[in-house]
Tab-separated table of C-alpha atoms in Angstrom:
chain	number	residue	atom	x	y	z
A	174	MET	CA	-16.534	-8.306	27.746
A	175	ASN	CA	-17.449	-5.611	25.183
A	176	LEU	CA	-19.313	-6.254	21.939
A	177	LEU	CA	-16.160	-6.361	19.789
A	178	SER	CA	-14.510	-8.876	22.103
A	179	GLU	CA	-17.647	-11.008	22.055
A	180	GLN	CA	-17.688	-10.926	18.224
A	181	LEU	CA	-14.036	-11.933	18.083
A	182	SER	CA	-14.520	-14.703	20.638
A	183	GLU	CA	-17.526	-16.078	18.767
A	184	LEU	CA	-15.641	-16.038	15.460
A	185	MET	CA	-12.563	-17.717	16.909
A	186	ASN	CA	-14.667	-20.418	18.561
A	187	THR	CA	-16.271	-21.131	15.197
A	188	MET	CA	-12.887	-21.310	13.480
A	189	ASN	CA	-11.069	-23.297	16.160
A	190	GLY	CA	-13.514	-26.109	16.918
A	191	GLN	CA	-13.432	-27.930	20.278
A	192	SER	CA	-10.281	-28.253	22.381
A	193	ALA	CA	-8.441	-31.548	22.419
A	194	ASP	CA	-7.517	-33.271	25.672
A	195	SER	CA	-4.654	-35.711	26.216
A	196	ALA	CA	-4.199	-38.407	23.541
A	197	SER	CA	-2.413	-41.766	23.394
A	198	VAL	CA	0.455	-40.550	21.159
A	199	PHE	CA	0.931	-36.754	21.139
A	200	ASN	CA	-1.773	-34.407	22.347
A	201	ILE	CA	-2.192	-30.835	21.120
A	202	LYS	CA	-0.033	-29.420	23.923
A	203	ALA	CA	2.870	-31.633	22.893
A	204	VAL	CA	2.473	-30.594	19.248
A	205	VAL	CA	2.428	-26.902	20.194
A	206	THR	CA	5.579	-27.364	22.270
A	207	GLN	CA	7.461	-29.047	19.416
A	208	THR	CA	6.303	-26.820	16.547
A	209	GLY	CA	5.820	-23.446	18.186
A	210	LEU	CA	2.507	-23.082	16.343
A	211	ASN	CA	-0.667	-21.747	17.872
A	212	PRO	CA	-3.333	-24.446	18.467
A	213	ALA	CA	-5.812	-22.389	16.459
A	214	THR	CA	-3.394	-22.381	13.537
A	215	ILE	CA	-2.985	-26.166	13.661
A	216	ARG	CA	-6.729	-26.765	13.680
A	217	ALA	CA	-7.355	-24.202	10.935
A	218	TRP	CA	-4.787	-25.906	8.675
A	219	GLU	CA	-6.391	-29.262	9.391
A	220	ARG	CA	-9.858	-28.053	8.413
A	221	ARG	CA	-8.830	-26.052	5.370
A	222	TYR	CA	-6.025	-28.147	3.879
A	223	GLY	CA	-6.171	-31.552	5.575
A	224	PHE	CA	-2.751	-30.965	7.166
A	225	PRO	CA	-2.108	-32.529	9.559
A	226	SER	CA	-4.464	-35.514	9.534
A	227	PRO	CA	-4.428	-36.859	13.112
A	228	ASN	CA	-6.097	-40.016	14.264
A	229	ARG	CA	-8.968	-39.862	16.715
A	230	THR	CA	-9.524	-41.756	19.932
A	231	ALA	CA	-12.830	-43.463	20.618
A	232	GLY	CA	-13.813	-40.307	22.441
A	233	GLY	CA	-13.057	-38.149	19.400
A	234	HIS	CA	-9.804	-36.611	20.681
A	235	ARG	CA	-7.003	-35.890	18.226
A	236	GLN	CA	-3.800	-37.892	18.558
A	237	TYR	CA	-0.827	-36.793	16.505
A	238	SER	CA	2.060	-38.839	15.151
A	239	GLN	CA	5.658	-37.725	14.798
A	240	ARG	CA	4.980	-37.515	11.060
A	241	ASP	CA	2.195	-35.017	11.735
A	242	ILE	CA	4.552	-32.908	13.815
A	243	ASP	CA	7.296	-33.015	11.170
A	244	THR	CA	4.747	-32.033	8.511
A	245	LEU	CA	3.705	-29.009	10.552
A	246	LYS	CA	7.343	-28.004	11.007
A	247	TRP	CA	7.887	-28.290	7.243
A	248	LEU	CA	4.883	-26.095	6.445
A	249	SER	CA	5.934	-23.544	9.065
A	250	ALA	CA	9.452	-23.398	7.575
A	251	ARG	CA	7.994	-22.616	4.157
A	252	GLN	CA	5.996	-19.753	5.691
A	253	GLU	CA	9.156	-18.300	7.197
A	254	GLU	CA	10.599	-18.256	3.673
A	255	GLY	CA	7.699	-16.041	2.556
A	256	VAL	CA	5.478	-18.717	0.985
A	257	SER	CA	1.743	-18.592	1.740
A	258	ILE	CA	0.337	-21.609	3.571
A	259	SER	CA	-1.855	-22.586	0.600
A	260	HIS	CA	1.150	-22.445	-1.722
A	261	ALA	CA	3.201	-24.486	0.767
A	262	VAL	CA	0.482	-27.158	0.805
A	263	ASP	CA	0.454	-27.183	-2.996
A	264	LEU	CA	4.232	-27.596	-2.942
A	265	TRP	CA	3.964	-30.527	-0.502
A	266	ARG	CA	1.388	-32.261	-2.693
A	267	THR	CA	3.523	-31.699	-5.784
A	268	TYR	CA	6.383	-33.650	-4.215
A	269	VAL	CA	4.022	-36.415	-3.075
A	270	ASP	CA	2.552	-36.685	-6.588
A	271	ARG	CA	6.098	-37.161	-7.905
A	272	GLY	CA	6.617	-40.019	-5.465
A	273	GLU	CA	8.999	-37.967	-3.309
A	274	ASP	CA	8.863	-37.464	0.432
A	275	PRO	CA	8.880	-33.673	1.063
A	276	LEU	CA	10.623	-34.222	4.386
A	277	GLN	CA	13.572	-35.785	2.517
A	278	VAL	CA	13.874	-33.051	-0.131
A	279	SER	CA	17.010	-30.969	0.261
A	280	THR	CA	16.399	-27.663	2.001
A	281	ALA	CA	18.532	-26.006	-0.693
A	282	VAL	CA	15.841	-26.878	-3.232
A	283	LEU	CA	13.196	-25.291	-1.011
A	284	SER	CA	15.147	-22.145	-0.140
A	285	ASP	CA	14.060	-20.341	-3.323
A	286	PRO	CA	10.282	-20.682	-3.630
A	287	GLY	CA	10.204	-18.524	-6.756
A	288	PRO	CA	8.059	-15.405	-7.245
A	289	LEU	CA	5.913	-14.630	-4.246
A	290	VAL	CA	2.294	-15.674	-4.707
A	291	ILE	CA	-0.479	-14.501	-2.423
A	292	HIS	CA	-3.611	-16.606	-2.568
A	293	ALA	CA	-6.841	-14.751	-1.892
A	294	LEU	CA	-8.648	-16.576	0.838
A	295	GLU	CA	-11.937	-18.233	0.102
A	296	GLY	CA	-14.642	-18.188	2.734
A	297	GLU	CA	-15.651	-15.562	5.182
A	298	GLN	CA	-13.182	-15.890	8.075
A	299	ILE	CA	-10.660	-13.257	7.028
A	300	ASP	CA	-13.480	-10.944	5.898
A	301	GLN	CA	-15.132	-11.253	9.319
A	302	LEU	CA	-11.857	-10.532	11.098
A	303	ARG	CA	-11.306	-7.504	8.882
A	304	GLN	CA	-14.756	-6.106	9.667
A	305	ILE	CA	-14.200	-6.522	13.412
A	306	TRP	CA	-10.793	-4.830	13.072
A	307	VAL	CA	-12.265	-1.914	11.109
A	308	THR	CA	-14.991	-1.450	13.710
A	309	ALA	CA	-12.402	-1.483	16.501
A	310	CYS	CA	-10.349	1.184	14.721
A	311	LEU	CA	-13.381	3.387	14.130
A	312	ASN	CA	-14.104	3.130	17.873
A	313	PHE	CA	-10.474	3.962	18.773
A	314	ASP	CA	-10.358	0.579	20.530
A	315	ARG	CA	-6.682	-0.337	20.355
A	316	VAL	CA	-7.018	-3.408	22.597
A	317	ALA	CA	-9.749	-4.982	20.456
A	318	ALA	CA	-7.896	-4.131	17.235
A	319	GLU	CA	-4.714	-5.765	18.528
A	320	GLN	CA	-6.677	-8.841	19.628
A	321	VAL	CA	-8.041	-9.229	16.118
A	322	LEU	CA	-4.564	-8.956	14.611
A	323	ALA	CA	-3.152	-11.482	17.074
A	324	SER	CA	-5.899	-13.930	16.124
A	325	ALA	CA	-5.420	-13.312	12.402
A	326	PHE	CA	-1.655	-13.845	12.545
A	327	ALA	CA	-2.205	-17.056	14.487
A	328	LEU	CA	-4.502	-18.425	11.792
A	329	PHE	CA	-3.091	-17.106	8.535
A	330	ASN	CA	0.160	-16.417	6.758
A	331	PRO	CA	1.488	-12.956	7.775
A	332	MET	CA	1.472	-11.846	4.135
A	333	THR	CA	-2.192	-12.750	3.866
A	334	VAL	CA	-3.041	-10.760	6.989
A	335	CYS	CA	-1.156	-7.730	5.673
A	336	VAL	CA	-2.978	-7.752	2.344
A	337	GLU	CA	-6.411	-9.179	3.155
A	338	LEU	CA	-6.895	-7.523	6.536
A	339	LEU	CA	-4.631	-4.482	6.912
A	340	GLN	CA	-4.458	-3.191	3.344
A	341	LYS	CA	-8.112	-3.831	2.541
A	342	GLY	CA	-9.181	-2.652	5.987
A	343	LEU	CA	-7.372	0.649	5.523
A	344	ALA	CA	-9.046	1.038	2.131
A	345	GLU	CA	-12.451	0.591	3.788
A	346	VAL	CA	-11.660	3.184	6.443
A	347	GLY	CA	-10.429	5.542	3.716
A	348	ASN	CA	-13.687	5.121	1.817
A	349	PHE	CA	-15.639	5.917	4.977
A	350	TRP	CA	-13.625	9.129	5.312
A	351	TYR	CA	-14.115	9.981	1.636
A	352	GLU	CA	-17.888	9.604	2.037
A	353	GLY	CA	-17.789	11.883	5.084
A	354	GLU	CA	-18.886	9.122	7.460
A	355	VAL	CA	-15.821	9.196	9.742
A	356	SER	CA	-13.259	11.766	10.795
A	357	VAL	CA	-9.721	11.915	9.489
A	358	GLN	CA	-8.530	11.128	13.040
A	359	ARG	CA	-10.063	7.642	12.776
A	360	GLU	CA	-8.311	7.081	9.462
A	361	HIS	CA	-5.017	8.174	11.037
A	362	PHE	CA	-5.607	5.846	14.005
A	363	ALA	CA	-6.091	2.823	11.723
A	364	SER	CA	-3.058	3.799	9.639
A	365	ALA	CA	-0.863	4.147	12.700
A	366	LEU	CA	-1.811	0.669	13.954
A	367	SER	CA	-1.126	-0.838	10.531
A	368	VAL	CA	2.224	0.876	10.127
A	369	GLN	CA	3.276	-0.184	13.626
A	370	ARG	CA	2.493	-3.829	12.827
A	371	LEU	CA	4.377	-3.679	9.506
A	372	GLU	CA	7.434	-2.185	11.162
A	373	ILE	CA	7.483	-5.097	13.631
A	374	LEU	CA	7.263	-7.616	10.788
A	375	ILE	CA	10.004	-5.876	8.817
A	376	ALA	CA	12.301	-5.836	11.844
A	377	ALA	CA	11.873	-9.603	12.142
A	378	SER	CA	12.535	-10.291	8.443
A	379	PRO	CA	15.209	-12.889	7.637
A	380	ALA	CA	18.622	-12.002	6.244
A	381	PRO	CA	18.770	-11.409	2.454
A	382	THR	CA	19.341	-14.409	0.207
A	383	ARG	CA	19.534	-12.531	-3.109
A	384	PRO	CA	22.471	-10.374	-4.218
A	385	GLU	CA	20.517	-7.353	-5.493
A	386	ARG	CA	19.901	-4.346	-3.278
A	387	ILE	CA	16.750	-2.214	-3.550
A	388	VAL	CA	15.974	1.239	-2.158
A	389	VAL	CA	12.296	1.996	-1.395
A	390	ALA	CA	11.064	5.526	-0.702
A	391	THR	CA	8.078	7.810	-1.037
A	392	ALA	CA	8.208	10.771	-3.371
A	393	PRO	CA	9.061	14.263	-2.096
A	394	GLY	CA	6.045	15.725	-0.310
A	395	ASP	CA	4.294	12.356	0.058
A	396	TYR	CA	3.635	11.085	3.582
A	397	HIS	CA	1.597	7.951	2.784
A	398	ILE	CA	3.891	5.172	3.978
A	399	PHE	CA	1.740	2.046	4.362
A	400	SER	CA	2.109	0.879	0.748
A	401	PRO	CA	5.900	1.350	0.503
A	402	LEU	CA	6.276	-0.321	3.908
A	403	LEU	CA	4.182	-3.280	2.772
A	404	LEU	CA	6.232	-3.561	-0.415
A	405	THR	CA	9.423	-3.435	1.668
A	406	TYR	CA	8.172	-6.320	3.793
A	407	MET	CA	7.118	-8.397	0.788
A	408	LEU	CA	10.438	-7.854	-0.984
A	409	ARG	CA	12.414	-8.740	2.130
A	410	GLN	CA	10.373	-11.907	2.579
A	411	SER	CA	11.298	-12.786	-1.000
A	412	GLY	CA	14.983	-12.520	-0.130
A	413	TRP	CA	16.046	-9.080	-1.310
A	414	ASP	CA	18.178	-6.632	0.609
A	415	VAL	CA	15.803	-3.655	0.895
A	416	ILE	CA	16.659	-0.266	2.356
A	417	TYR	CA	13.535	1.695	3.277
A	418	LEU	CA	14.077	5.464	3.373
A	419	GLY	CA	10.635	6.527	4.626
A	420	ALA	CA	8.335	9.394	3.699
A	421	ASN	CA	9.039	12.643	1.862
A	422	VAL	CA	12.514	11.762	0.603
A	423	PRO	CA	14.173	14.893	-0.856
A	424	ALA	CA	15.374	14.370	-4.404
A	425	ASN	CA	18.541	16.411	-3.800
A	426	GLU	CA	19.628	14.025	-1.024
A	427	LEU	CA	19.091	10.866	-3.052
A	428	ALA	CA	22.499	11.124	-4.731
A	429	SER	CA	24.434	10.632	-1.495
A	430	THR	CA	22.260	7.635	-0.613
A	431	ILE	CA	22.927	6.032	-4.003
A	432	GLU	CA	26.663	6.574	-3.660
A	433	HIS	CA	26.658	5.076	-0.167
A	434	VAL	CA	24.450	1.978	-0.613
A	435	GLN	CA	25.012	1.249	-4.343
A	436	PRO	CA	21.471	-0.011	-5.077
A	437	ASP	CA	20.491	-2.028	-8.144
A	438	LEU	CA	16.997	-0.503	-8.219
A	439	ILE	CA	15.184	2.490	-6.727
A	440	ILE	CA	11.439	2.183	-6.089
A	441	VAL	CA	9.408	5.319	-5.422
A	442	ALA	CA	5.760	5.451	-4.354
A	443	ALA	CA	3.301	8.325	-4.778
A	444	GLN	CA	-0.379	8.570	-3.954
A	445	LEU	CA	-1.146	12.059	-5.310
A	446	LEU	CA	-0.670	13.866	-8.611
A	447	HIS	CA	1.591	16.584	-7.284
A	448	THR	CA	3.870	14.080	-5.504
A	449	ALA	CA	4.044	11.907	-8.626
A	450	ALA	CA	5.366	14.944	-10.492
A	451	THR	CA	8.238	15.265	-8.020
A	452	MET	CA	9.501	11.872	-9.173
A	453	LYS	CA	11.051	13.577	-12.192
A	454	GLU	CA	13.758	15.092	-9.999
A	455	MET	CA	14.410	11.690	-8.426
A	456	ALA	CA	14.579	10.108	-11.889
A	457	ILE	CA	17.198	12.662	-12.944
A	458	VAL	CA	19.345	11.746	-9.944
A	459	SER	CA	18.958	7.991	-10.420
A	460	SER	CA	19.637	8.227	-14.152
A	461	THR	CA	22.764	10.282	-13.542
A	462	HIS	CA	24.068	7.493	-11.310
A	463	GLY	CA	23.046	4.738	-13.733
A	464	VAL	CA	20.377	3.211	-11.481
A	465	PRO	CA	16.931	2.336	-12.892
A	466	LEU	CA	13.877	3.789	-11.152
A	467	ALA	CA	10.537	2.009	-10.779
A	468	PHE	CA	7.341	3.557	-9.441
A	469	GLY	CA	3.796	2.868	-8.361
A	470	GLY	CA	1.015	4.106	-6.127
A	471	LEU	CA	-2.676	4.936	-5.998
A	472	VAL	CA	-2.546	7.896	-8.377
A	473	PHE	CA	-1.112	5.714	-11.167
A	474	ASN	CA	-4.069	3.343	-10.833
A	475	GLN	CA	-6.554	6.215	-10.836
A	476	MET	CA	-4.870	8.023	-13.755
A	477	PRO	CA	-3.260	5.419	-16.051
A	478	GLU	CA	-2.190	8.124	-18.511
A	479	LEU	CA	0.234	9.358	-15.872
A	480	ARG	CA	2.386	6.225	-16.172
A	481	GLY	CA	3.851	7.273	-19.521
A	482	LEU	CA	4.895	10.682	-18.196
A	483	ILE	CA	7.212	9.426	-15.457
A	484	PRO	CA	10.759	8.495	-16.561
A	485	GLY	CA	10.869	5.035	-15.058
A	486	TYR	CA	9.254	1.603	-14.968
A	487	PHE	CA	5.691	1.115	-13.749
A	488	LEU	CA	5.499	-1.674	-11.145
A	489	GLY	CA	1.863	-2.661	-11.684
A	490	GLU	CA	-1.478	-2.027	-10.061
A	491	SER	CA	-1.058	-4.337	-7.051
A	492	MET	CA	1.588	-5.426	-4.569
A	493	VAL	CA	1.662	-8.897	-6.079
A	494	GLU	CA	2.340	-7.440	-9.531
A	495	ALA	CA	5.076	-5.223	-8.096
A	496	VAL	CA	6.915	-8.151	-6.478
A	497	GLN	CA	6.551	-10.215	-9.638
A	498	TRP	CA	7.878	-7.324	-11.746
A	499	VAL	CA	10.939	-7.026	-9.510
A	500	SER	CA	11.500	-10.782	-9.643
A	501	GLU	CA	11.274	-10.885	-13.429
A	502	SER	CA	13.067	-7.633	-14.240
A	503	LEU	CA	15.808	-6.998	-11.713
A	504	SER	CA	18.158	-9.621	-13.127
A	505	GLN	CA	17.917	-8.142	-16.645
A	506	GLN	CA	20.254	-5.182	-16.085
A	507	LEU	CA	17.544	-2.602	-16.733
A	508	PRO	CA	18.829	0.607	-18.321
A	509	PRO	CA	17.943	3.920	-16.659
A	510	SER	CA	14.965	5.576	-18.339
A	511	GLN	CA	15.455	8.393	-20.806
A	512	LEU	CA	14.366	11.778	-19.497
A	513	GLN	CA	12.157	13.930	-21.714
A	514	GLU	CA	11.496	17.578	-21.009
A	515	PRO	CA	7.973	18.924	-21.616
A	516	SER	CA	7.458	21.119	-24.667
A	517	GLU	CA	8.420	24.778	-24.606
A	518	ILE	CA	4.805	25.900	-24.203
A	519	TYR	CA	4.551	23.974	-20.934
A	520	GLN	CA	7.881	25.259	-19.686
A	521	ARG	CA	6.796	28.857	-20.350
A	522	ALA	CA	3.431	28.289	-18.715
A	523	LEU	CA	5.080	26.788	-15.620
A	524	LYS	CA	7.509	29.695	-15.317
A	525	GLN	CA	4.713	32.258	-15.730
A	526	PHE	CA	2.453	30.521	-13.245
A	527	ARG	CA	5.157	30.353	-10.596
A	528	GLU	CA	6.006	34.024	-11.077
A	529	ARG	CA	2.374	35.181	-10.922
A	530	ARG	CA	0.976	32.733	-8.378
A	531	ALA	CA	1.194	35.167	-5.452
A	532	MET	CA	-0.751	37.802	-7.392
A	533	ILE	CA	-3.451	35.277	-8.320
A	534	GLU	CA	-3.897	34.149	-4.728
A	535	SER	CA	-3.932	37.728	-3.450
A	536	HIS	CA	-6.677	38.496	-5.968
A	537	ILE	CA	-8.717	35.496	-4.705
A	538	TRP	CA	-8.321	36.660	-1.109
A	539	GLY	CA	-9.594	40.092	-2.060
A	540	THR	CA	-12.609	38.610	-3.842
A	541	PHE	CA	-13.543	36.395	-0.904
A	542	ILE	CA	-13.175	39.185	1.647
A	543	ALA	CA	-15.180	41.637	-0.484
A	544	THR	CA	-18.042	39.140	-0.847
A	545	ASN	CA	-17.987	37.977	2.810
A	546	LYS	CA	-17.094	34.390	1.956
A	547	PRO	CA	-15.293	32.209	4.546
A	548	THR	CA	-11.506	32.327	4.316
A	549	GLY	CA	-10.526	29.873	7.046
A	550	ASP	CA	-9.157	27.216	4.649
A	551	LEU	CA	-8.213	29.529	1.791
A	552	THR	CA	-4.443	29.316	2.260
A	553	ALA	CA	-4.470	25.511	2.256
A	554	ILE	CA	-6.902	25.336	-0.675
A	555	ASN	CA	-4.729	27.706	-2.719
A	556	GLU	CA	-1.736	25.489	-1.980
A	557	ASP	CA	-3.543	22.319	-3.126
A	558	ILE	CA	-4.752	23.873	-6.379
A	559	ALA	CA	-1.365	25.443	-7.153
A	560	ARG	CA	0.481	22.161	-6.576
A	561	THR	CA	-1.947	20.375	-8.897
A	562	ILE	CA	-1.535	22.961	-11.672
A	563	GLU	CA	2.255	22.912	-11.337
A	564	ALA	CA	2.266	19.109	-11.500
A	565	ALA	CA	0.377	19.042	-14.807
A	566	LEU	CA	2.632	21.718	-16.301
A	567	LYS	CA	5.791	20.039	-15.010
A	568	LEU	CA	4.700	16.725	-16.553
A	569	GLY	CA	3.702	18.404	-19.809
A	570	ASP	CA	0.082	17.263	-20.000
A	571	ALA	CA	-2.797	19.663	-19.406
A	572	GLY	CA	-5.145	16.690	-19.752
A	573	LEU	CA	-4.214	15.746	-16.190
A	574	LEU	CA	-6.289	18.778	-15.152
A	575	GLN	CA	-9.730	17.322	-15.722
A	576	ASP	CA	-12.507	19.679	-16.898
A	577	ASP	CA	-14.940	18.454	-14.280
A	578	MET	CA	-16.151	20.215	-11.135
A	579	ALA	CA	-16.635	16.807	-9.525
A	580	TRP	CA	-12.888	16.280	-9.929
A	581	ILE	CA	-12.228	19.588	-8.151
A	582	GLU	CA	-14.609	18.562	-5.375
A	583	HIS	CA	-12.658	15.306	-5.043
A	584	LEU	CA	-9.389	17.242	-4.934
A	585	LEU	CA	-10.720	19.458	-2.124
A	586	MET	CA	-12.762	16.791	-0.334
A	587	GLY	CA	-10.740	17.107	2.868
A	588	TYR	CA	-12.215	20.553	3.484
A	589	ARG	CA	-15.849	19.388	3.278
A	590	LEU	CA	-16.846	22.503	1.323
A	591	PRO	CA	-20.333	22.917	-0.157
A	592	SER	CA	-20.445	22.689	-3.946
A	593	SER	CA	-21.584	26.315	-4.234
A	594	LEU	CA	-18.492	27.573	-2.401
A	595	ILE	CA	-16.194	25.411	-4.542
A	596	PHE	CA	-17.706	26.928	-7.676
A	597	ASP	CA	-17.258	30.447	-6.248
A	598	TYR	CA	-13.625	29.618	-5.558
A	599	VAL	CA	-12.971	28.281	-9.065
A	600	LEU	CA	-14.693	31.330	-10.581
A	601	ALA	CA	-12.495	33.650	-8.507
A	602	TYR	CA	-9.410	31.676	-9.568
A	603	TYR	CA	-10.413	31.947	-13.233
A	604	GLN	CA	-10.951	35.697	-12.995
A	605	ALA	CA	-7.590	36.169	-11.277
A	606	ALA	CA	-5.727	33.919	-13.737
A	607	ARG	CA	-7.238	35.686	-16.750
A	608	ILE	CA	-5.956	39.013	-15.419
A	609	HIS	CA	-2.498	37.976	-14.198
A	610	LEU	CA	-1.294	35.053	-16.348
A	611	GLY	CA	-1.681	36.282	-19.896
A	612	GLU	CA	-1.160	34.306	-23.095
A	613	SER	CA	1.982	32.479	-21.993
A	614	ALA	CA	-0.058	30.433	-19.526
A	615	SER	CA	-3.238	30.157	-21.576
A	616	LEU	CA	-3.263	26.409	-20.808
A	617	VAL	CA	-4.231	27.213	-17.231
A	618	VAL	CA	-6.709	29.949	-18.125
A	619	ASP	CA	-8.446	27.716	-20.687
A	620	TRP	CA	-8.757	24.898	-18.150
A	621	LEU	CA	-10.377	27.208	-15.604
A	622	ALA	CA	-12.676	28.612	-18.292
A	623	HIS	CA	-13.951	25.106	-19.058
A	624	LEU	CA	-14.626	24.499	-15.385
A	625	VAL	CA	-16.703	27.624	-14.826
A	626	SER	CA	-18.643	27.100	-18.054
A	627	GLU	CA	-20.008	23.699	-16.956
């Protein structure tokens, strides 16, 4: 047994307690057979929530009643409806406090649990599982990573595992990559495992119970799919009919999709500035067809000022907020957002930059070759910088181009360039832009001037 397996085994033993043998009424094997629940799940619910509450034999073995089994079935049914286990327990206790027997309450009353609520887990169990999972991913240990997920799904609500383990675990791996501690291949490995698990959960989602239909997609040029997949799963668990279109959805093909599926809402996710800017084309299409567009993603949390520049409705900074927004807003017949074109100065600057971009980049190549600087990543770096400049001009806000070399280093962090080379690159870009852009794109030249004058 390797170290990760030993850690997982030790943690599960701590969480599960001792095994129960045969009992005078129903033993644990009989309960598992009738409920379909994992024994570890049953014991975890007992410790954390007091459900069920079995009697004990003189030898300390659990013995379950039929009432205990029916209670477990009731809680499990609530989970299948998308309710977290802690919320299901609260719901049970609410009925008991009213003097009602939850087992006698009509299932029609329970079929609509209201807005989805995810309760952050207290204690260290889910944090420990997450750390073991992250370590397994960083070691490319698929078997150990899958064992951790199997254990987590046996103990906790699937929604909790997705948010507390997968989403937060991916964020940790991403931070390791950002700090230069792990390779991008490890980040891709963890992402692939997470996406695979989400796709399985989505495929097993129940049939829709709400009339509205929602389309979820990523913006053109954006290939980060974990967040939109997670939102798709959460919305489906809440009863909506959700059509997930995947990554890099072309704006010019959205019209045919709208005409075919007749959605009530389009949700678009973007993680980067330049992909957020492409949402404008999608907003034009959705507005033309009378369908409201909502958006979210990492870049909107990092740059809050960007939210007011996208013609649509901001979903919120978290998945929980996004689901709550949909629940509260979708029934209100939201009007499509009004599109606003950037001012003429930005339109001229964008046109000039696009026309002169090739000359600027050729100038930079010449400078780097003449000064014997490395050119291995120059094509890709030029592409990243150009997309960022175009995004700010397209959105009509030069303030999105921050006058900070640290921001440029963050933008180019994937290339692991030394700060001195990044400054040389920005200086070469400034010199080329000053020569080739002219006054009509002074917004860009002024931004570069601020950077090199730091």
